[in-house]
Short mmCIF file of C-alpha atoms (C1' of nucleotides) in Angstrom, two decimals:
data_model
loop_
_atom_site.label_atom_id
_atom_site.label_comp_id
_atom_site.label_asym_id
_atom_site.label_seq_id
_atom_site.Cartn_x
_atom_site.Cartn_y
_atom_site.Cartn_z
CA MET A 1 -75.82 279.78 -16.07
CA HIS A 2 -76.92 283.59 -16.92
CA LEU A 3 -76.18 285.62 -13.84
CA PRO A 4 -76.95 289.15 -12.95
CA THR A 5 -76.19 291.94 -16.16
CA SER A 6 -75.85 295.04 -14.45
CA VAL A 7 -72.87 297.21 -14.42
CA GLY A 8 -70.53 296.43 -11.82
CA TYR A 9 -71.65 292.69 -12.43
CA LEU A 10 -69.54 292.14 -15.81
CA LEU A 11 -66.71 294.64 -14.34
CA LYS A 12 -65.98 292.24 -11.19
CA GLU A 13 -66.76 289.42 -14.14
CA ALA A 14 -64.23 291.21 -16.62
CA SER A 15 -61.87 291.99 -14.18
CA SER A 16 -61.45 288.31 -12.75
CA ALA A 17 -60.64 286.79 -15.93
CA LEU A 18 -58.25 289.36 -16.75
CA ARG A 19 -57.08 288.31 -13.59
CA SER A 20 -57.49 284.47 -14.51
CA ALA A 21 -55.70 284.68 -17.59
CA MET A 22 -53.03 286.65 -16.99
CA GLU A 23 -52.37 284.36 -14.31
CA ALA A 24 -51.96 281.51 -16.34
CA VAL A 25 -49.40 282.98 -18.72
CA LEU A 26 -47.23 284.11 -16.00
CA ARG A 27 -47.26 280.90 -14.30
CA PRO A 28 -45.31 279.81 -16.61
CA LEU A 29 -42.93 282.72 -16.23
CA GLY A 30 -42.34 281.75 -12.66
CA MET A 31 -44.84 285.58 -11.95
CA ASN A 32 -48.33 286.04 -10.47
CA VAL A 33 -49.49 289.20 -11.45
CA THR A 34 -49.10 290.81 -8.54
CA HIS A 35 -45.48 290.10 -8.66
CA TYR A 36 -45.56 291.92 -12.73
CA SER A 37 -47.51 294.76 -11.58
CA CYS A 38 -44.11 295.47 -9.68
CA LEU A 39 -42.50 295.09 -11.99
CA GLU A 40 -43.91 297.22 -14.69
CA LEU A 41 -44.64 299.87 -12.27
CA LEU A 42 -41.02 299.81 -11.35
CA ALA A 43 -40.00 300.25 -15.12
CA GLN A 44 -42.54 303.04 -15.31
CA ARG A 45 -41.53 305.15 -12.32
CA PRO A 46 -38.18 304.04 -11.13
CA GLY A 47 -37.96 304.42 -7.44
CA LEU A 48 -41.47 304.61 -6.20
CA SER A 49 -41.70 303.91 -2.44
CA ASN A 50 -43.23 300.07 -1.16
CA SER A 51 -46.27 302.66 -0.14
CA GLU A 52 -46.39 303.75 -3.42
CA LEU A 53 -46.52 300.18 -5.58
CA ALA A 54 -48.66 298.94 -3.35
CA ARG A 55 -51.38 302.09 -4.23
CA GLY A 56 -50.16 301.47 -7.87
CA ALA A 57 -50.78 297.39 -7.27
CA PHE A 58 -53.62 298.21 -5.35
CA VAL A 59 -52.49 295.59 -2.35
CA THR A 60 -51.73 297.04 0.92
CA ARG A 61 -48.57 298.77 2.44
CA GLN A 62 -47.83 294.90 4.60
CA SER A 63 -48.98 293.42 1.32
CA MET A 64 -46.23 295.02 -0.70
CA ASN A 65 -43.74 295.11 1.63
CA VAL A 66 -43.70 291.22 1.49
CA LEU A 67 -42.89 290.93 -2.17
CA LEU A 68 -40.14 293.34 -1.72
CA VAL A 69 -38.17 290.90 0.45
CA ALA A 70 -38.94 288.49 -2.05
CA LEU A 71 -38.24 290.44 -4.87
CA GLU A 72 -34.84 291.57 -3.12
CA ARG A 73 -33.77 288.46 -2.36
CA ASP A 74 -33.92 287.22 -6.02
CA GLY A 75 -31.94 289.89 -7.50
CA LEU A 76 -34.99 291.45 -9.09
CA VAL A 77 -34.72 294.78 -7.48
CA SER A 78 -32.94 297.02 -5.42
CA ARG A 79 -33.92 298.91 -2.03
CA ALA A 80 -31.84 302.06 -1.44
CA GLU A 81 -30.58 301.58 2.30
CA HIS A 82 -31.23 304.24 3.80
CA ALA A 83 -33.89 307.47 3.05
CA SER A 84 -32.66 310.28 1.72
CA SER A 85 -35.23 312.41 2.81
CA GLY A 86 -38.38 311.35 4.88
CA ARG A 87 -39.02 307.80 5.69
CA ALA A 88 -39.28 306.63 1.44
CA LEU A 89 -36.97 303.86 0.29
CA PRO A 90 -36.43 304.17 -3.48
CA THR A 91 -36.73 300.67 -5.02
CA GLU A 92 -35.22 300.35 -8.96
CA LEU A 93 -35.66 297.51 -10.83
CA THR A 94 -32.11 295.13 -11.57
CA PRO A 95 -30.96 293.98 -14.93
CA LYS A 96 -32.35 290.65 -14.40
CA GLY A 97 -35.81 292.02 -13.19
CA ARG A 98 -35.76 294.54 -16.32
CA ARG A 99 -35.25 291.13 -18.28
CA GLN A 100 -37.63 288.87 -15.89
CA LEU A 101 -40.08 291.40 -16.87
CA ALA A 102 -39.41 292.10 -20.74
CA THR A 103 -40.93 288.58 -21.39
CA ALA A 104 -43.51 288.89 -18.89
CA SER A 105 -44.77 291.76 -20.43
CA ALA A 106 -45.09 290.00 -24.13
CA ALA A 107 -46.98 287.77 -22.08
CA VAL A 108 -49.52 289.63 -20.61
CA ARG A 109 -49.18 292.64 -23.64
CA ALA A 110 -50.98 289.46 -25.44
CA VAL A 111 -53.70 288.77 -23.47
CA GLU A 112 -55.13 292.15 -24.22
CA VAL A 113 -55.11 292.31 -27.26
CA ARG A 114 -57.00 289.03 -27.10
CA MET A 115 -59.12 289.98 -24.88
CA THR A 116 -59.52 292.90 -27.14
CA ALA A 117 -59.21 291.72 -30.52
CA SER A 118 -62.96 292.16 -31.66
CA PHE A 119 -62.96 295.42 -30.72
CA SER A 120 -62.45 298.60 -33.95
CA ASP A 121 -59.66 301.19 -32.74
CA VAL A 122 -62.56 303.18 -31.92
CA GLU A 123 -64.55 300.76 -29.04
CA ARG A 124 -60.95 300.54 -27.95
CA ALA A 125 -60.22 303.86 -27.16
CA GLY A 126 -63.96 304.07 -25.92
CA LEU A 127 -63.62 301.62 -23.05
CA GLY A 128 -60.55 302.80 -21.58
CA ASP A 129 -62.43 306.10 -21.61
CA LEU A 130 -65.47 304.92 -20.19
CA LEU A 131 -63.69 303.11 -17.49
CA SER A 132 -61.14 306.03 -16.35
CA ARG A 133 -64.80 308.16 -16.11
CA ALA A 134 -66.54 306.08 -14.33
CA VAL A 135 -63.21 305.06 -11.69
CA SER A 136 -63.42 309.10 -11.42
CA SER A 137 -67.33 309.23 -10.40
CA LEU A 138 -66.58 306.64 -7.67
CA ARG A 139 -63.79 309.07 -6.25
CA ALA A 140 -65.79 311.64 -6.50
CA ASP A 141 -66.51 313.51 -3.45
CA HIS A 142 -65.81 309.92 -1.23
CA PRO A 143 -62.00 309.79 -0.22
CA THR A 144 -59.57 306.97 -1.40
CA ALA A 145 -60.33 305.48 2.01
CA MET B 1 -48.93 310.00 -9.50
CA HIS B 2 -50.33 308.67 -13.36
CA LEU B 3 -49.57 305.57 -13.76
CA PRO B 4 -50.22 302.88 -16.29
CA THR B 5 -53.13 303.97 -19.22
CA SER B 6 -53.51 300.41 -20.62
CA VAL B 7 -56.69 298.77 -20.70
CA GLY B 8 -55.80 295.83 -19.03
CA TYR B 9 -54.19 298.49 -15.75
CA LEU B 10 -57.70 300.71 -16.03
CA LEU B 11 -60.33 297.57 -16.28
CA LYS B 12 -58.47 296.50 -12.89
CA GLU B 13 -58.38 300.04 -11.37
CA ALA B 14 -62.01 299.94 -12.33
CA SER B 15 -62.83 297.00 -10.00
CA SER B 16 -61.24 298.01 -7.47
CA ALA B 17 -62.57 301.22 -7.02
CA LEU B 18 -65.93 300.23 -7.45
CA ARG B 19 -64.83 296.93 -4.93
CA SER B 20 -64.60 299.24 -2.15
CA ALA B 21 -66.99 301.88 -2.90
CA MET B 22 -69.40 298.53 -2.31
CA GLU B 23 -66.74 298.44 0.55
CA ALA B 24 -67.71 301.72 2.29
CA VAL B 25 -71.22 300.70 2.17
CA LEU B 26 -71.85 297.35 3.28
CA ARG B 27 -69.81 297.70 6.35
CA PRO B 28 -72.46 299.38 7.96
CA LEU B 29 -74.85 297.25 6.72
CA GLY B 30 -72.62 293.65 8.73
CA MET B 31 -71.77 292.63 5.34
CA ASN B 32 -68.99 292.44 2.24
CA VAL B 33 -69.34 291.87 -0.85
CA THR B 34 -69.01 288.53 -1.33
CA HIS B 35 -71.80 288.33 1.66
CA TYR B 36 -73.93 290.53 -0.30
CA SER B 37 -73.42 288.58 -3.90
CA CYS B 38 -73.46 285.62 -2.81
CA LEU B 39 -77.70 287.03 -1.56
CA GLU B 40 -78.26 288.98 -4.49
CA LEU B 41 -77.27 285.54 -6.75
CA LEU B 42 -79.39 283.53 -4.30
CA ALA B 43 -82.21 285.89 -4.48
CA GLN B 44 -82.07 285.98 -8.56
CA ARG B 45 -81.66 281.77 -8.62
CA PRO B 46 -83.06 280.24 -5.59
CA GLY B 47 -81.51 277.33 -4.79
CA LEU B 48 -77.96 277.14 -6.00
CA SER B 49 -75.82 274.65 -4.58
CA ASN B 50 -72.23 275.97 -2.79
CA SER B 51 -70.09 275.41 -6.04
CA GLU B 52 -72.37 277.73 -7.91
CA LEU B 53 -72.75 280.53 -5.93
CA ALA B 54 -68.71 280.29 -5.83
CA ARG B 55 -68.36 280.33 -9.69
CA GLY B 56 -71.57 283.47 -9.36
CA ALA B 57 -68.56 285.13 -6.46
CA PHE B 58 -65.79 284.02 -8.08
CA VAL B 59 -64.02 282.90 -4.66
CA THR B 60 -63.70 278.63 -4.48
CA ARG B 61 -66.39 276.01 -3.51
CA GLN B 62 -64.21 276.17 -0.21
CA SER B 63 -64.00 279.77 0.35
CA MET B 64 -67.79 280.11 -0.21
CA ASN B 65 -68.65 277.42 1.71
CA VAL B 66 -67.99 278.99 4.75
CA LEU B 67 -69.20 281.84 4.08
CA LEU B 68 -71.81 279.46 3.69
CA VAL B 69 -72.22 277.67 6.81
CA ALA B 70 -71.62 281.75 8.99
CA LEU B 71 -74.79 283.09 6.26
CA GLU B 72 -77.30 280.25 7.94
CA ARG B 73 -75.76 280.42 11.63
CA ASP B 74 -77.16 283.56 11.60
CA GLY B 75 -80.38 282.56 9.68
CA LEU B 76 -79.72 284.10 6.87
CA VAL B 77 -80.02 280.91 4.15
CA SER B 78 -81.42 277.67 4.77
CA ARG B 79 -79.27 274.60 3.14
CA ALA B 80 -81.10 271.19 2.09
CA GLU B 81 -79.64 268.51 4.50
CA HIS B 82 -79.45 265.79 1.57
CA ALA B 83 -79.02 266.46 -1.26
CA SER B 84 -81.88 265.00 -3.41
CA SER B 85 -80.14 264.34 -6.94
CA GLY B 86 -76.38 264.27 -6.94
CA ARG B 87 -74.24 265.69 -4.16
CA ALA B 88 -75.34 269.56 -5.13
CA LEU B 89 -76.58 271.24 -1.26
CA PRO B 90 -79.69 273.79 -2.82
CA THR B 91 -79.53 276.86 -0.79
CA GLU B 92 -82.24 279.68 -0.40
CA LEU B 93 -82.83 282.34 1.16
CA THR B 94 -85.09 283.18 4.48
CA PRO B 95 -87.36 285.74 5.36
CA LYS B 96 -84.58 287.44 7.09
CA GLY B 97 -82.21 286.73 3.82
CA ARG B 98 -84.03 288.68 1.71
CA ARG B 99 -85.00 291.59 4.47
CA GLN B 100 -80.89 291.76 4.76
CA LEU B 101 -80.54 291.70 0.88
CA ALA B 102 -83.76 294.59 0.18
CA THR B 103 -81.33 297.09 2.28
CA ALA B 104 -78.07 295.76 0.80
CA SER B 105 -79.19 295.67 -2.31
CA ALA B 106 -80.61 299.67 -2.85
CA ALA B 107 -77.03 300.93 -1.40
CA VAL B 108 -74.92 298.67 -3.68
CA ARG B 109 -77.53 300.46 -6.52
CA ALA B 110 -76.70 304.23 -5.11
CA VAL B 111 -72.40 302.64 -5.36
CA GLU B 112 -73.03 301.86 -9.26
CA VAL B 113 -75.86 305.33 -10.27
CA ARG B 114 -73.05 306.85 -9.26
CA MET B 115 -70.54 305.16 -10.95
CA THR B 116 -72.39 305.99 -14.35
CA ALA B 117 -73.03 308.79 -13.33
CA SER B 118 -71.49 310.86 -15.93
CA PHE B 119 -72.83 308.74 -18.82
CA SER B 120 -75.39 308.40 -21.90
CA ASP B 121 -77.92 305.72 -21.73
CA VAL B 122 -76.27 304.95 -25.65
CA GLU B 123 -72.71 304.71 -22.82
CA ARG B 124 -73.99 302.72 -19.73
CA ALA B 125 -75.55 300.25 -22.56
CA GLY B 126 -71.82 300.79 -24.21
CA LEU B 127 -69.64 299.64 -21.63
CA GLY B 128 -71.77 296.89 -20.83
CA ASP B 129 -71.86 295.04 -24.21
CA LEU B 130 -67.54 296.16 -24.47
CA LEU B 131 -67.13 294.04 -20.94
CA SER B 132 -69.10 291.21 -21.80
CA ARG B 133 -67.82 290.87 -25.47
CA ALA B 134 -64.01 290.98 -23.80
CA VAL B 135 -65.32 288.54 -21.45
CA SER B 136 -65.94 286.67 -24.20
CA SER B 137 -62.35 286.41 -25.98
CA LEU B 138 -60.49 286.09 -23.01
CA ARG B 139 -62.72 282.30 -22.58
CA ALA B 140 -62.43 281.28 -26.13
CA ASP B 141 -60.46 279.36 -26.65
CA HIS B 142 -58.87 278.95 -23.38
CA PRO B 143 -60.31 276.58 -20.53
CA THR B 144 -62.18 278.45 -17.53
CA ALA B 145 -59.28 276.18 -15.65
"C1'" DT C 1 -40.00 327.39 18.58
"C1'" DG C 2 -43.94 323.68 19.48
"C1'" DA C 3 -48.42 321.29 18.50
"C1'" DC C 4 -50.26 319.57 14.26
"C1'" DT C 5 -51.50 316.58 10.74
"C1'" DC C 6 -50.06 313.87 7.85
"C1'" DA C 7 -47.68 310.05 5.18
"C1'" DT C 8 -43.76 306.04 5.65
"C1'" DG C 9 -41.79 301.21 7.55
"C1'" DT C 10 -42.71 297.81 10.66
"C1'" DC C 11 -43.75 294.21 13.23
"C1'" DA C 12 -47.48 291.61 15.46
"C1'" DA C 13 -51.70 289.12 15.18
"C1'" DT C 14 -55.37 288.28 12.58
"C1'" DA C 15 -59.50 286.57 8.96
"C1'" DT C 16 -59.14 284.81 4.50
"C1'" DT C 17 -57.80 282.58 0.80
"C1'" DC C 18 -56.31 279.01 -1.70
"C1'" DT C 19 -53.97 274.31 -3.03
"C1'" DG C 20 -54.48 269.52 -2.36
"C1'" DA C 21 -56.48 265.24 -1.92
"C1'" DC C 22 -60.13 262.72 -0.66
"C1'" DA C 23 -64.81 260.42 -1.56
"C1'" DT C 24 -69.00 260.42 -3.60
"C1'" DA C 25 -73.23 260.08 -6.93
"C1'" DG C 26 -74.74 261.18 -11.58
"C1'" DA C 27 -72.95 261.29 -16.40
"C1'" DA C 28 -70.72 258.91 -20.99
"C1'" DT C 29 -68.43 256.37 -23.13
"C1'" DC C 30 -67.41 251.48 -24.81
"C1'" DG D 1 -72.66 246.08 -17.18
"C1'" DA D 2 -68.01 248.32 -16.82
"C1'" DT D 3 -65.11 252.12 -16.92
"C1'" DT D 4 -63.83 256.47 -17.54
"C1'" DC D 5 -65.05 261.35 -16.39
"C1'" DT D 6 -66.79 265.09 -14.48
"C1'" DA D 7 -68.89 267.49 -10.52
"C1'" DT D 8 -70.17 268.39 -6.02
"C1'" DG D 9 -69.08 268.63 -1.08
"C1'" DT D 10 -65.96 268.92 2.57
"C1'" DC D 11 -61.49 268.01 4.90
"C1'" DA D 12 -56.54 269.92 6.46
"C1'" DG D 13 -52.76 272.51 5.79
"C1'" DA D 14 -50.29 276.35 3.80
"C1'" DA D 15 -50.16 280.63 1.70
"C1'" DT D 16 -51.64 284.62 1.50
"C1'" DA D 17 -53.89 289.21 2.25
"C1'" DT D 18 -55.08 291.69 6.08
"C1'" DT D 19 -55.95 294.99 10.25
"C1'" DG D 20 -53.81 297.36 14.09
"C1'" DA D 21 -50.57 299.42 15.52
"C1'" DC D 22 -46.47 302.35 17.15
"C1'" DA D 23 -42.08 305.48 15.99
"C1'" DT D 24 -40.30 308.49 12.88
"C1'" DG D 25 -39.51 311.90 9.75
"C1'" DA D 26 -41.50 316.20 7.16
"C1'" DG D 27 -44.24 319.70 6.26
"C1'" DT D 28 -48.11 323.34 8.36
"C1'" DC D 29 -49.91 326.65 11.00
"C1'" DA D 30 -50.43 329.63 15.21
#
DNA sequence: TGACTCATGTCAATATTCTGACATAGAATC
DNA sequence: GATTCTATGTCAGAATATTGACATGAGTCA
């Protein structure tokens, strides 16, 4: 079966394949993609709020909130009790969270390497560039809504 | 906020942006992305079964089945009563389904055009090529599971 | 100061999707 | 021919995500 070959379809197909591959390597570690994404975001940007994490992981605030509650219960992250300014509650990784992320990050990186295994350096960079520009074009004159 | 820039993240970001843009143009038509995908698949491959449609739209058989029930109720598709061979029930578009697809297809095509508006022809083809190869690499030696 | 806008956290209810399981039909294997 | 394997449709339940709504805090502007 050799379905549609539009760029849009290929984009969806690639994204789906990547997600499946990530789920496959994260499951043995007791994590899923959103779980991992949240930890990775917090490692790169300590102190992100629930809403910011939601945007970064492409889910709603509400979904991210239930995840954060679970992550805090498991001692992987710590949330501020009350906001120092505004309503945003900064979240940070605990040492335990950092350890779990380390193994997960290696597994995910391996998946990404496998995905671009046949690429030259130029092609690898080119794909990133094209995807960035595609995102910009879609968002131009089009409220994020 | 200028989050991760790995190819994997950009892929997810682009896919998410495309989906949002598609949802935005399809909502006024009373459709969502899976709804549209199903019709588009049936137009290109009349007679696809529920399971085949599910794979093509990247959802489970169960999800596609509830969609098909709704589409049939609305008179957009027709499903065979009983299988002529095996258990697969071939599905086809009705004239009404074809009409609805026509308008949706134009809207979606416009989104895709906007997404690649800044691309040269070479770049447009290049993105498709890179995505195809990425999918192949991810699936190589890795059961679709 | 006051009205307005915007973003955030949170609650409730609804939709949607998935996981797990089962029986059946055909192909493959022995 | 019997057995095994794979794929399909379908049922039931659980998990997940989303939509909608509300009050609060901060910034903007007249």
